[in-house]
């Protein structure tokens, strides 16, 4: 689907086969519902598609059918892993600072507000090594391995053992982690000892626990796989 130009090909034509986007060298990509965020190997950050929530990082809500650079920096190191159905974007700079922009109805940008942002805003002053951007929530691993979470929590996807939303990053568990990814309403993370943890919505067995609860709500506590 390319109705909003999310393929970055300067048109709105759908594609059913792989089509190369330009000739640049790309390092990482993050697909939202109607937009795309991509990181080039030179550290520049680019976006295209629907911009109604400011998720293209252009200080406006204008959509783009070709990739436009997010700011002038070439110091981006990583963009959020996950299924960002909620139209949010998140990225880490090479100095470890964490930034987010886009829709913020549930505090999913982690800046302590529920105000949408059309340009990147820094999330507190900590340093991070990994970031996940989910449907309406975010996760990040700090340099010391501590895991932080924020945003919508109606399915326990924050792992806080409750269902209350958070608009600021809160630490969950004292375990040390190395990576994290966020789905639409569930989350997965790998601990420093390489064990895998999942939590959140499990209506399709997406937590990998071999149990699909009759209720759409999960407990919000950790389940190992």
mmCIF file with all atom_site columns, C-alpha atoms in Angstrom:
data_model
loop_
_atom_site.group_PDB
_atom_site.id
_atom_site.type_symbol
_atom_site.label_atom_id
_atom_site.label_alt_id
_atom_site.label_comp_id
_atom_site.label_asym_id
_atom_site.label_entity_id
_atom_site.label_seq_id
_atom_site.pdbx_PDB_ins_code
_atom_site.Cartn_x
_atom_site.Cartn_y
_atom_site.Cartn_z
_atom_site.occupancy
_atom_site.B_iso_or_equiv
_atom_site.pdbx_formal_charge
_atom_site.auth_seq_id
_atom_site.auth_comp_id
_atom_site.auth_asym_id
_atom_site.auth_atom_id
_atom_site.pdbx_PDB_model_num
ATOM 1   C CA . UNK A 1 1   ? 0.000  0.000   0.000  1.00 0.00 ? 1   UNK A CA 1
ATOM 2   C CA . UNK A 1 2   ? 1.317  3.427   -0.989 1.00 0.00 ? 2   UNK A CA 1
ATOM 3   C CA . UNK A 1 3   ? -1.733 5.648   -0.578 1.00 0.00 ? 3   UNK A CA 1
ATOM 4   C CA . UNK A 1 4   ? 0.266  8.101   1.543  1.00 0.00 ? 4   UNK A CA 1
ATOM 5   C CA . UNK A 1 5   ? 3.590  7.800   -0.248 1.00 0.00 ? 5   UNK A CA 1
ATOM 6   C CA . UNK A 1 6   ? 4.989  5.554   2.479  1.00 0.00 ? 6   UNK A CA 1
ATOM 7   C CA . UNK A 1 7   ? 7.106  3.636   -0.045 1.00 0.00 ? 7   UNK A CA 1
ATOM 8   C CA . UNK A 1 8   ? 9.201  6.754   -0.679 1.00 0.00 ? 8   UNK A CA 1
ATOM 9   C CA . UNK A 1 9   ? 9.016  6.447   -4.477 1.00 0.00 ? 9   UNK A CA 1
ATOM 10  C CA . UNK A 1 10  ? 7.700  9.976   -5.167 1.00 0.00 ? 10  UNK A CA 1
ATOM 11  C CA . UNK A 1 11  ? 4.253  8.694   -6.160 1.00 0.00 ? 11  UNK A CA 1
ATOM 12  C CA . UNK A 1 12  ? 1.132  7.101   -4.654 1.00 0.00 ? 12  UNK A CA 1
ATOM 13  C CA . UNK A 1 13  ? 1.173  3.910   -6.719 1.00 0.00 ? 13  UNK A CA 1
ATOM 14  C CA . UNK A 1 14  ? 1.020  0.593   -4.862 1.00 0.00 ? 14  UNK A CA 1
ATOM 15  C CA . UNK A 1 15  ? 3.728  -2.009  -5.523 1.00 0.00 ? 15  UNK A CA 1
ATOM 16  C CA . UNK A 1 16  ? 3.395  -5.804  -5.452 1.00 0.00 ? 16  UNK A CA 1
ATOM 17  C CA . UNK A 1 17  ? 7.096  -6.486  -6.042 1.00 0.00 ? 17  UNK A CA 1
ATOM 18  C CA . UNK A 1 18  ? 10.315 -5.126  -4.561 1.00 0.00 ? 18  UNK A CA 1
ATOM 19  C CA . UNK A 1 19  ? 11.267 -1.698  -5.891 1.00 0.00 ? 19  UNK A CA 1
ATOM 20  C CA . UNK A 1 20  ? 14.554 -0.006  -5.017 1.00 0.00 ? 20  UNK A CA 1
ATOM 21  C CA . UNK A 1 21  ? 14.308 3.367   -3.309 1.00 0.00 ? 21  UNK A CA 1
ATOM 22  C CA . UNK A 1 22  ? 17.072 5.585   -4.643 1.00 0.00 ? 22  UNK A CA 1
ATOM 23  C CA . UNK A 1 23  ? 20.744 4.594   -4.588 1.00 0.00 ? 23  UNK A CA 1
ATOM 24  C CA . UNK A 1 24  ? 21.736 5.524   -1.017 1.00 0.00 ? 24  UNK A CA 1
ATOM 25  C CA . UNK A 1 25  ? 23.151 2.971   1.431  1.00 0.00 ? 25  UNK A CA 1
ATOM 26  C CA . UNK A 1 26  ? 20.661 2.245   4.200  1.00 0.00 ? 26  UNK A CA 1
ATOM 27  C CA . UNK A 1 27  ? 21.349 0.842   7.651  1.00 0.00 ? 27  UNK A CA 1
ATOM 28  C CA . UNK A 1 28  ? 17.950 0.396   9.328  1.00 0.00 ? 28  UNK A CA 1
ATOM 29  C CA . UNK A 1 29  ? 14.239 0.904   8.601  1.00 0.00 ? 29  UNK A CA 1
ATOM 30  C CA . UNK A 1 30  ? 11.070 1.257   10.678 1.00 0.00 ? 30  UNK A CA 1
ATOM 31  C CA . UNK A 1 31  ? 7.602  0.945   9.165  1.00 0.00 ? 31  UNK A CA 1
ATOM 32  C CA . UNK A 1 32  ? 4.575  2.641   10.701 1.00 0.00 ? 32  UNK A CA 1
ATOM 33  C CA . UNK A 1 33  ? 0.960  2.210   9.622  1.00 0.00 ? 33  UNK A CA 1
ATOM 34  C CA . UNK A 1 34  ? 1.194  4.929   6.966  1.00 0.00 ? 34  UNK A CA 1
ATOM 35  C CA . UNK A 1 35  ? 4.773  6.227   7.142  1.00 0.00 ? 35  UNK A CA 1
ATOM 36  C CA . UNK A 1 36  ? 8.368  5.024   6.992  1.00 0.00 ? 36  UNK A CA 1
ATOM 37  C CA . UNK A 1 37  ? 11.465 6.036   8.946  1.00 0.00 ? 37  UNK A CA 1
ATOM 38  C CA . UNK A 1 38  ? 14.894 5.034   7.642  1.00 0.00 ? 38  UNK A CA 1
ATOM 39  C CA . UNK A 1 39  ? 18.507 5.476   8.733  1.00 0.00 ? 39  UNK A CA 1
ATOM 40  C CA . UNK A 1 40  ? 21.316 5.825   6.214  1.00 0.00 ? 40  UNK A CA 1
ATOM 41  C CA . UNK A 1 41  ? 24.795 4.457   6.844  1.00 0.00 ? 41  UNK A CA 1
ATOM 42  C CA . UNK A 1 42  ? 26.136 8.013   7.090  1.00 0.00 ? 42  UNK A CA 1
ATOM 43  C CA . UNK A 1 43  ? 24.007 8.650   10.197 1.00 0.00 ? 43  UNK A CA 1
ATOM 44  C CA . UNK A 1 44  ? 21.338 10.798  8.548  1.00 0.00 ? 44  UNK A CA 1
ATOM 45  C CA . UNK A 1 45  ? 17.672 10.101  9.302  1.00 0.00 ? 45  UNK A CA 1
ATOM 46  C CA . UNK A 1 46  ? 14.887 10.167  6.688  1.00 0.00 ? 46  UNK A CA 1
ATOM 47  C CA . UNK A 1 47  ? 11.092 9.828   6.632  1.00 0.00 ? 47  UNK A CA 1
ATOM 48  C CA . UNK A 1 48  ? 8.220  9.640   4.151  1.00 0.00 ? 48  UNK A CA 1
ATOM 49  C CA . UNK A 1 49  ? 4.485  8.960   4.050  1.00 0.00 ? 49  UNK A CA 1
ATOM 50  C CA . UNK A 1 50  ? 1.626  10.297  6.151  1.00 0.00 ? 50  UNK A CA 1
ATOM 51  C CA . UNK A 1 51  ? 2.581  13.205  8.401  1.00 0.00 ? 51  UNK A CA 1
ATOM 52  C CA . UNK A 1 52  ? -0.705 14.074  10.091 1.00 0.00 ? 52  UNK A CA 1
ATOM 53  C CA . UNK A 1 53  ? 0.710  13.573  13.582 1.00 0.00 ? 53  UNK A CA 1
ATOM 54  C CA . UNK A 1 54  ? 4.079  15.156  12.833 1.00 0.00 ? 54  UNK A CA 1
ATOM 55  C CA . UNK A 1 55  ? 5.714  11.718  12.685 1.00 0.00 ? 55  UNK A CA 1
ATOM 56  C CA . UNK A 1 56  ? 7.908  12.735  9.728  1.00 0.00 ? 56  UNK A CA 1
ATOM 57  C CA . UNK A 1 57  ? 9.779  15.125  12.021 1.00 0.00 ? 57  UNK A CA 1
ATOM 58  C CA . UNK A 1 58  ? 9.476  18.122  9.679  1.00 0.00 ? 58  UNK A CA 1
ATOM 59  C CA . UNK A 1 59  ? 7.982  20.584  12.205 1.00 0.00 ? 59  UNK A CA 1
ATOM 60  C CA . UNK A 1 60  ? 4.679  20.305  10.347 1.00 0.00 ? 60  UNK A CA 1
ATOM 61  C CA . UNK A 1 61  ? 1.950  17.766  9.556  1.00 0.00 ? 61  UNK A CA 1
ATOM 62  C CA . UNK A 1 62  ? 2.510  17.595  5.792  1.00 0.00 ? 62  UNK A CA 1
ATOM 63  C CA . UNK A 1 63  ? 2.794  14.195  4.142  1.00 0.00 ? 63  UNK A CA 1
ATOM 64  C CA . UNK A 1 64  ? 5.655  13.330  1.785  1.00 0.00 ? 64  UNK A CA 1
ATOM 65  C CA . UNK A 1 65  ? 5.848  10.735  -1.005 1.00 0.00 ? 65  UNK A CA 1
ATOM 66  C CA . UNK A 1 66  ? 9.651  10.834  -1.133 1.00 0.00 ? 66  UNK A CA 1
ATOM 67  C CA . UNK A 1 67  ? 12.141 10.635  1.712  1.00 0.00 ? 67  UNK A CA 1
ATOM 68  C CA . UNK A 1 68  ? 12.911 13.919  3.493  1.00 0.00 ? 68  UNK A CA 1
ATOM 69  C CA . UNK A 1 69  ? 15.692 14.320  6.043  1.00 0.00 ? 69  UNK A CA 1
ATOM 70  C CA . UNK A 1 70  ? 14.751 14.644  9.705  1.00 0.00 ? 70  UNK A CA 1
ATOM 71  C CA . UNK A 1 71  ? 16.805 17.609  10.878 1.00 0.00 ? 71  UNK A CA 1
ATOM 72  C CA . UNK A 1 72  ? 20.331 18.302  9.710  1.00 0.00 ? 72  UNK A CA 1
ATOM 73  C CA . UNK A 1 73  ? 22.195 15.955  12.035 1.00 0.00 ? 73  UNK A CA 1
ATOM 74  C CA . UNK A 1 74  ? 24.262 13.013  10.848 1.00 0.00 ? 74  UNK A CA 1
ATOM 75  C CA . UNK A 1 75  ? 24.609 11.618  14.363 1.00 0.00 ? 75  UNK A CA 1
ATOM 76  C CA . UNK A 1 76  ? 21.756 9.106   14.457 1.00 0.00 ? 76  UNK A CA 1
ATOM 77  C CA . UNK A 1 77  ? 22.737 5.582   15.473 1.00 0.00 ? 77  UNK A CA 1
ATOM 78  C CA . UNK A 1 78  ? 19.515 3.588   15.762 1.00 0.00 ? 78  UNK A CA 1
ATOM 79  C CA . UNK A 1 79  ? 15.765 3.804   15.182 1.00 0.00 ? 79  UNK A CA 1
ATOM 80  C CA . UNK A 1 80  ? 13.020 2.056   17.122 1.00 0.00 ? 80  UNK A CA 1
ATOM 81  C CA . UNK A 1 81  ? 12.252 -1.615  16.524 1.00 0.00 ? 81  UNK A CA 1
ATOM 82  C CA . UNK A 1 82  ? 8.627  -2.700  16.417 1.00 0.00 ? 82  UNK A CA 1
ATOM 83  C CA . UNK A 1 83  ? 5.215  -2.173  14.897 1.00 0.00 ? 83  UNK A CA 1
ATOM 84  C CA . UNK A 1 84  ? 4.528  1.520   15.286 1.00 0.00 ? 84  UNK A CA 1
ATOM 85  C CA . UNK A 1 85  ? 0.852  1.448   14.414 1.00 0.00 ? 85  UNK A CA 1
ATOM 86  C CA . UNK A 1 86  ? 0.307  4.495   16.568 1.00 0.00 ? 86  UNK A CA 1
ATOM 87  C CA . UNK A 1 87  ? 2.242  6.859   14.292 1.00 0.00 ? 87  UNK A CA 1
ATOM 88  C CA . UNK A 1 88  ? 5.214  7.493   16.547 1.00 0.00 ? 88  UNK A CA 1
ATOM 89  C CA . UNK A 1 89  ? 8.902  7.629   15.700 1.00 0.00 ? 89  UNK A CA 1
ATOM 90  C CA . UNK A 1 90  ? 11.830 7.141   18.059 1.00 0.00 ? 90  UNK A CA 1
ATOM 91  C CA . UNK A 1 91  ? 15.575 7.140   17.556 1.00 0.00 ? 91  UNK A CA 1
ATOM 92  C CA . UNK A 1 92  ? 18.859 7.161   19.462 1.00 0.00 ? 92  UNK A CA 1
ATOM 93  C CA . UNK A 1 93  ? 21.731 9.456   18.592 1.00 0.00 ? 93  UNK A CA 1
ATOM 94  C CA . UNK A 1 94  ? 25.354 8.324   18.660 1.00 0.00 ? 94  UNK A CA 1
ATOM 95  C CA . UNK A 1 95  ? 25.811 9.995   22.054 1.00 0.00 ? 95  UNK A CA 1
ATOM 96  C CA . UNK A 1 96  ? 23.089 7.766   23.539 1.00 0.00 ? 96  UNK A CA 1
ATOM 97  C CA . UNK A 1 97  ? 20.384 10.415  23.819 1.00 0.00 ? 97  UNK A CA 1
ATOM 98  C CA . UNK A 1 98  ? 16.838 9.262   23.080 1.00 0.00 ? 98  UNK A CA 1
ATOM 99  C CA . UNK A 1 99  ? 14.403 11.238  20.913 1.00 0.00 ? 99  UNK A CA 1
ATOM 100 C CA . UNK A 1 100 ? 10.772 10.791  19.872 1.00 0.00 ? 100 UNK A CA 1
ATOM 101 C CA . UNK A 1 101 ? 8.088  12.555  17.829 1.00 0.00 ? 101 UNK A CA 1
ATOM 102 C CA . UNK A 1 102 ? 4.607  12.038  16.383 1.00 0.00 ? 102 UNK A CA 1
ATOM 103 C CA . UNK A 1 103 ? 1.324  11.033  17.988 1.00 0.00 ? 103 UNK A CA 1
ATOM 104 C CA . UNK A 1 104 ? 1.215  11.313  21.788 1.00 0.00 ? 104 UNK A CA 1
ATOM 105 C CA . UNK A 1 105 ? -2.368 10.627  22.880 1.00 0.00 ? 105 UNK A CA 1
ATOM 106 C CA . UNK A 1 106 ? -1.296 8.103   25.520 1.00 0.00 ? 106 UNK A CA 1
ATOM 107 C CA . UNK A 1 107 ? 2.065  9.617   26.458 1.00 0.00 ? 107 UNK A CA 1
ATOM 108 C CA . UNK A 1 108 ? 3.812  7.254   24.026 1.00 0.00 ? 108 UNK A CA 1
ATOM 109 C CA . UNK A 1 109 ? 6.541  9.793   23.270 1.00 0.00 ? 109 UNK A CA 1
ATOM 110 C CA . UNK A 1 110 ? 7.725  9.596   26.881 1.00 0.00 ? 110 UNK A CA 1
ATOM 111 C CA . UNK A 1 111 ? 8.208  13.352  27.286 1.00 0.00 ? 111 UNK A CA 1
ATOM 112 C CA . UNK A 1 112 ? 5.812  13.682  30.228 1.00 0.00 ? 112 UNK A CA 1
ATOM 113 C CA . UNK A 1 113 ? 2.963  15.105  28.129 1.00 0.00 ? 113 UNK A CA 1
ATOM 114 C CA . UNK A 1 114 ? 0.207  13.957  25.791 1.00 0.00 ? 114 UNK A CA 1
ATOM 115 C CA . UNK A 1 115 ? 1.002  16.651  23.218 1.00 0.00 ? 115 UNK A CA 1
ATOM 116 C CA . UNK A 1 116 ? 1.828  15.531  19.668 1.00 0.00 ? 116 UNK A CA 1
ATOM 117 C CA . UNK A 1 117 ? 5.272  16.593  18.446 1.00 0.00 ? 117 UNK A CA 1
ATOM 118 C CA . UNK A 1 118 ? 6.188  17.365  14.829 1.00 0.00 ? 118 UNK A CA 1
ATOM 119 C CA . UNK A 1 119 ? 9.934  17.495  15.490 1.00 0.00 ? 119 UNK A CA 1
ATOM 120 C CA . UNK A 1 120 ? 12.155 15.298  17.674 1.00 0.00 ? 120 UNK A CA 1
ATOM 121 C CA . UNK A 1 121 ? 12.062 15.964  21.434 1.00 0.00 ? 121 UNK A CA 1
ATOM 122 C CA . UNK A 1 122 ? 14.560 14.472  23.853 1.00 0.00 ? 122 UNK A CA 1
ATOM 123 C CA . UNK A 1 123 ? 13.280 11.955  26.399 1.00 0.00 ? 123 UNK A CA 1
ATOM 124 C CA . UNK A 1 124 ? 14.927 12.768  29.757 1.00 0.00 ? 124 UNK A CA 1
ATOM 125 C CA . UNK A 1 125 ? 18.714 13.005  30.018 1.00 0.00 ? 125 UNK A CA 1
ATOM 126 C CA . UNK A 1 126 ? 19.705 9.349   30.314 1.00 0.00 ? 126 UNK A CA 1
ATOM 127 C CA . UNK A 1 127 ? 21.801 7.432   27.786 1.00 0.00 ? 127 UNK A CA 1
ATOM 128 C CA . UNK A 1 128 ? 20.337 4.443   25.919 1.00 0.00 ? 128 UNK A CA 1
ATOM 129 C CA . UNK A 1 129 ? 21.547 1.585   23.745 1.00 0.00 ? 129 UNK A CA 1
ATOM 130 C CA . UNK A 1 130 ? 18.286 0.123   22.363 1.00 0.00 ? 130 UNK A CA 1
ATOM 131 C CA . UNK A 1 131 ? 14.794 1.413   21.565 1.00 0.00 ? 131 UNK A CA 1
ATOM 132 C CA . UNK A 1 132 ? 11.441 -0.135  20.672 1.00 0.00 ? 132 UNK A CA 1
ATOM 133 C CA . UNK A 1 133 ? 8.435  1.750   19.266 1.00 0.00 ? 133 UNK A CA 1
ATOM 134 C CA . UNK A 1 134 ? 5.105  -0.077  19.502 1.00 0.00 ? 134 UNK A CA 1
ATOM 135 C CA . UNK A 1 135 ? 1.528  0.709   18.613 1.00 0.00 ? 135 UNK A CA 1
ATOM 136 C CA . UNK A 1 136 ? 1.055  3.209   21.409 1.00 0.00 ? 136 UNK A CA 1
ATOM 137 C CA . UNK A 1 137 ? 3.995  2.535   23.741 1.00 0.00 ? 137 UNK A CA 1
ATOM 138 C CA . UNK A 1 138 ? 7.764  2.750   23.837 1.00 0.00 ? 138 UNK A CA 1
ATOM 139 C CA . UNK A 1 139 ? 10.574 0.769   25.445 1.00 0.00 ? 139 UNK A CA 1
ATOM 140 C CA . UNK A 1 140 ? 14.276 1.523   25.875 1.00 0.00 ? 140 UNK A CA 1
ATOM 141 C CA . UNK A 1 141 ? 17.374 -0.104  27.331 1.00 0.00 ? 141 UNK A CA 1
ATOM 142 C CA . UNK A 1 142 ? 19.713 2.219   29.208 1.00 0.00 ? 142 UNK A CA 1
ATOM 143 C CA . UNK A 1 143 ? 23.506 1.949   29.079 1.00 0.00 ? 143 UNK A CA 1
ATOM 144 C CA . UNK A 1 144 ? 23.526 0.043   32.369 1.00 0.00 ? 144 UNK A CA 1
ATOM 145 C CA . UNK A 1 145 ? 21.045 -2.537  31.000 1.00 0.00 ? 145 UNK A CA 1
ATOM 146 C CA . UNK A 1 146 ? 18.010 -1.227  32.879 1.00 0.00 ? 146 UNK A CA 1
ATOM 147 C CA . UNK A 1 147 ? 14.728 -1.482  30.969 1.00 0.00 ? 147 UNK A CA 1
ATOM 148 C CA . UNK A 1 148 ? 12.348 1.484   30.767 1.00 0.00 ? 148 UNK A CA 1
ATOM 149 C CA . UNK A 1 149 ? 8.807  1.733   29.397 1.00 0.00 ? 149 UNK A CA 1
ATOM 150 C CA . UNK A 1 150 ? 6.109  4.345   28.770 1.00 0.00 ? 150 UNK A CA 1
ATOM 151 C CA . UNK A 1 151 ? 2.812  4.986   26.929 1.00 0.00 ? 151 UNK A CA 1
ATOM 152 C CA . UNK A 1 152 ? -0.457 3.084   26.681 1.00 0.00 ? 152 UNK A CA 1
ATOM 153 C CA . UNK A 1 153 ? -0.844 0.107   28.985 1.00 0.00 ? 153 UNK A CA 1
ATOM 154 C CA . UNK A 1 154 ? -4.388 -1.204  28.492 1.00 0.00 ? 154 UNK A CA 1
ATOM 155 C CA . UNK A 1 155 ? -3.092 -4.725  27.763 1.00 0.00 ? 155 UNK A CA 1
ATOM 156 C CA . UNK A 1 156 ? -0.213 -4.691  30.247 1.00 0.00 ? 156 UNK A CA 1
ATOM 157 C CA . UNK A 1 157 ? 2.275  -4.070  27.442 1.00 0.00 ? 157 UNK A CA 1
ATOM 158 C CA . UNK A 1 158 ? 4.424  -1.883  29.698 1.00 0.00 ? 158 UNK A CA 1
ATOM 159 C CA . UNK A 1 159 ? 5.217  -4.800  32.011 1.00 0.00 ? 159 UNK A CA 1
ATOM 160 C CA . UNK A 1 160 ? 4.490  -2.743  35.125 1.00 0.00 ? 160 UNK A CA 1
ATOM 161 C CA . UNK A 1 161 ? 2.115  -5.413  36.561 1.00 0.00 ? 161 UNK A CA 1
ATOM 162 C CA . UNK A 1 162 ? -0.803 -2.982  36.195 1.00 0.00 ? 162 UNK A CA 1
ATOM 163 C CA . UNK A 1 163 ? -2.762 -1.353  33.377 1.00 0.00 ? 163 UNK A CA 1
ATOM 164 C CA . UNK A 1 164 ? -2.041 2.320   34.071 1.00 0.00 ? 164 UNK A CA 1
ATOM 165 C CA . UNK A 1 165 ? -0.489 4.414   31.261 1.00 0.00 ? 165 UNK A CA 1
ATOM 166 C CA . UNK A 1 166 ? 2.802  6.261   31.765 1.00 0.00 ? 166 UNK A CA 1
ATOM 167 C CA . UNK A 1 167 ? 3.895  9.469   30.034 1.00 0.00 ? 167 UNK A CA 1
ATOM 168 C CA . UNK A 1 168 ? 7.433  9.297   31.407 1.00 0.00 ? 168 UNK A CA 1
ATOM 169 C CA . UNK A 1 169 ? 9.865  6.345   31.214 1.00 0.00 ? 169 UNK A CA 1
ATOM 170 C CA . UNK A 1 170 ? 9.607  4.078   34.260 1.00 0.00 ? 170 UNK A CA 1
ATOM 171 C CA . UNK A 1 171 ? 12.005 1.279   35.104 1.00 0.00 ? 171 UNK A CA 1
ATOM 172 C CA . UNK A 1 172 ? 10.604 -2.256  35.161 1.00 0.00 ? 172 UNK A CA 1
ATOM 173 C CA . UNK A 1 173 ? 12.427 -5.136  36.886 1.00 0.00 ? 173 UNK A CA 1
ATOM 174 C CA . UNK A 1 174 ? 16.015 -5.047  38.139 1.00 0.00 ? 174 UNK A CA 1
ATOM 175 C CA . UNK A 1 175 ? 17.229 -7.467  35.479 1.00 0.00 ? 175 UNK A CA 1
ATOM 176 C CA . UNK A 1 176 ? 19.715 -6.363  32.824 1.00 0.00 ? 176 UNK A CA 1
ATOM 177 C CA . UNK A 1 177 ? 18.661 -6.313  29.157 1.00 0.00 ? 177 UNK A CA 1
ATOM 178 C CA . UNK A 1 178 ? 20.415 -5.958  25.805 1.00 0.00 ? 178 UNK A CA 1
ATOM 179 C CA . UNK A 1 179 ? 17.598 -5.418  23.266 1.00 0.00 ? 179 UNK A CA 1
ATOM 180 C CA . UNK A 1 180 ? 13.870 -4.781  23.035 1.00 0.00 ? 180 UNK A CA 1
ATOM 181 C CA . UNK A 1 181 ? 11.121 -4.727  20.426 1.00 0.00 ? 181 UNK A CA 1
ATOM 182 C CA . UNK A 1 182 ? 7.553  -3.482  20.734 1.00 0.00 ? 182 UNK A CA 1
ATOM 183 C CA . UNK A 1 183 ? 4.544  -4.880  18.889 1.00 0.00 ? 183 UNK A CA 1
ATOM 184 C CA . UNK A 1 184 ? 1.159  -3.293  18.500 1.00 0.00 ? 184 UNK A CA 1
ATOM 185 C CA . UNK A 1 185 ? 0.031  -4.236  22.020 1.00 0.00 ? 185 UNK A CA 1
ATOM 186 C CA . UNK A 1 186 ? 2.807  -6.525  23.293 1.00 0.00 ? 186 UNK A CA 1
ATOM 187 C CA . UNK A 1 187 ? 6.531  -6.352  23.984 1.00 0.00 ? 187 UNK A CA 1
ATOM 188 C CA . UNK A 1 188 ? 9.571  -8.617  23.798 1.00 0.00 ? 188 UNK A CA 1
ATOM 189 C CA . UNK A 1 189 ? 13.044 -8.193  25.249 1.00 0.00 ? 189 UNK A CA 1
ATOM 190 C CA . UNK A 1 190 ? 16.290 -10.134 25.471 1.00 0.00 ? 190 UNK A CA 1
ATOM 191 C CA . UNK A 1 191 ? 18.093 -10.119 28.806 1.00 0.00 ? 191 UNK A CA 1
ATOM 192 C CA . UNK A 1 192 ? 21.868 -9.883  29.167 1.00 0.00 ? 192 UNK A CA 1
ATOM 193 C CA . UNK A 1 193 ? 21.988 -13.631 29.815 1.00 0.00 ? 193 UNK A CA 1
ATOM 194 C CA . UNK A 1 194 ? 20.260 -14.186 26.413 1.00 0.00 ? 194 UNK A CA 1
ATOM 195 C CA . UNK A 1 195 ? 16.931 -15.271 27.931 1.00 0.00 ? 195 UNK A CA 1
ATOM 196 C CA . UNK A 1 196 ? 13.804 -14.020 26.143 1.00 0.00 ? 196 UNK A CA 1
ATOM 197 C CA . UNK A 1 197 ? 10.905 -12.241 27.869 1.00 0.00 ? 197 UNK A CA 1
ATOM 198 C CA . UNK A 1 198 ? 7.464  -11.333 26.507 1.00 0.00 ? 198 UNK A CA 1
ATOM 199 C CA . UNK A 1 199 ? 4.433  -9.550  27.943 1.00 0.00 ? 199 UNK A CA 1
ATOM 200 C CA . UNK A 1 200 ? 1.227  -7.790  26.878 1.00 0.00 ? 200 UNK A CA 1
ATOM 201 C CA . UNK A 1 201 ? -1.663 -8.869  24.653 1.00 0.00 ? 201 UNK A CA 1
ATOM 202 C CA . UNK A 1 202 ? -1.665 -12.587 23.825 1.00 0.00 ? 202 UNK A CA 1
ATOM 203 C CA . UNK A 1 203 ? -4.898 -13.141 21.862 1.00 0.00 ? 203 UNK A CA 1
ATOM 204 C CA . UNK A 1 204 ? -2.996 -14.808 18.991 1.00 0.00 ? 204 UNK A CA 1
ATOM 205 C CA . UNK A 1 205 ? -0.314 -16.468 21.113 1.00 0.00 ? 205 UNK A CA 1
ATOM 206 C CA . UNK A 1 206 ? 2.166  -13.746 20.213 1.00 0.00 ? 206 UNK A CA 1
ATOM 207 C CA . UNK A 1 207 ? 3.885  -14.076 23.600 1.00 0.00 ? 207 UNK A CA 1
ATOM 208 C CA . UNK A 1 208 ? 5.130  -17.540 22.682 1.00 0.00 ? 208 UNK A CA 1
ATOM 209 C CA . UNK A 1 209 ? 4.063  -19.032 26.013 1.00 0.00 ? 209 UNK A CA 1
ATOM 210 C CA . UNK A 1 210 ? 2.036  -21.861 24.414 1.00 0.00 ? 210 UNK A CA 1
ATOM 211 C CA . UNK A 1 211 ? -1.072 -20.437 26.116 1.00 0.00 ? 211 UNK A CA 1
ATOM 212 C CA . UNK A 1 212 ? -3.718 -18.268 24.489 1.00 0.00 ? 212 UNK A CA 1
ATOM 213 C CA . UNK A 1 213 ? -5.929 -16.788 27.229 1.00 0.00 ? 213 UNK A CA 1
ATOM 214 C CA . UNK A 1 214 ? -9.663 -16.573 26.683 1.00 0.00 ? 214 UNK A CA 1
ATOM 215 C CA . UNK A 1 215 ? -9.490 -12.932 27.690 1.00 0.00 ? 215 UNK A CA 1
ATOM 216 C CA . UNK A 1 216 ? -7.735 -10.436 25.420 1.00 0.00 ? 216 UNK A CA 1
ATOM 217 C CA . UNK A 1 217 ? -5.953 -9.059  28.480 1.00 0.00 ? 217 UNK A CA 1
ATOM 218 C CA . UNK A 1 218 ? -2.669 -10.447 29.700 1.00 0.00 ? 218 UNK A CA 1
ATOM 219 C CA . UNK A 1 219 ? -1.482 -10.108 33.283 1.00 0.00 ? 219 UNK A CA 1
ATOM 220 C CA . UNK A 1 220 ? 1.177  -7.538  32.498 1.00 0.00 ? 220 UNK A CA 1
ATOM 221 C CA . UNK A 1 221 ? 3.864  -9.587  34.252 1.00 0.00 ? 221 UNK A CA 1
ATOM 222 C CA . UNK A 1 222 ? 6.850  -11.224 32.651 1.00 0.00 ? 222 UNK A CA 1
ATOM 223 C CA . UNK A 1 223 ? 6.538  -14.559 30.917 1.00 0.00 ? 223 UNK A CA 1
ATOM 224 C CA . UNK A 1 224 ? 9.645  -16.348 29.725 1.00 0.00 ? 224 UNK A CA 1
ATOM 225 C CA . UNK A 1 225 ? 9.884  -18.294 26.496 1.00 0.00 ? 225 UNK A CA 1
#
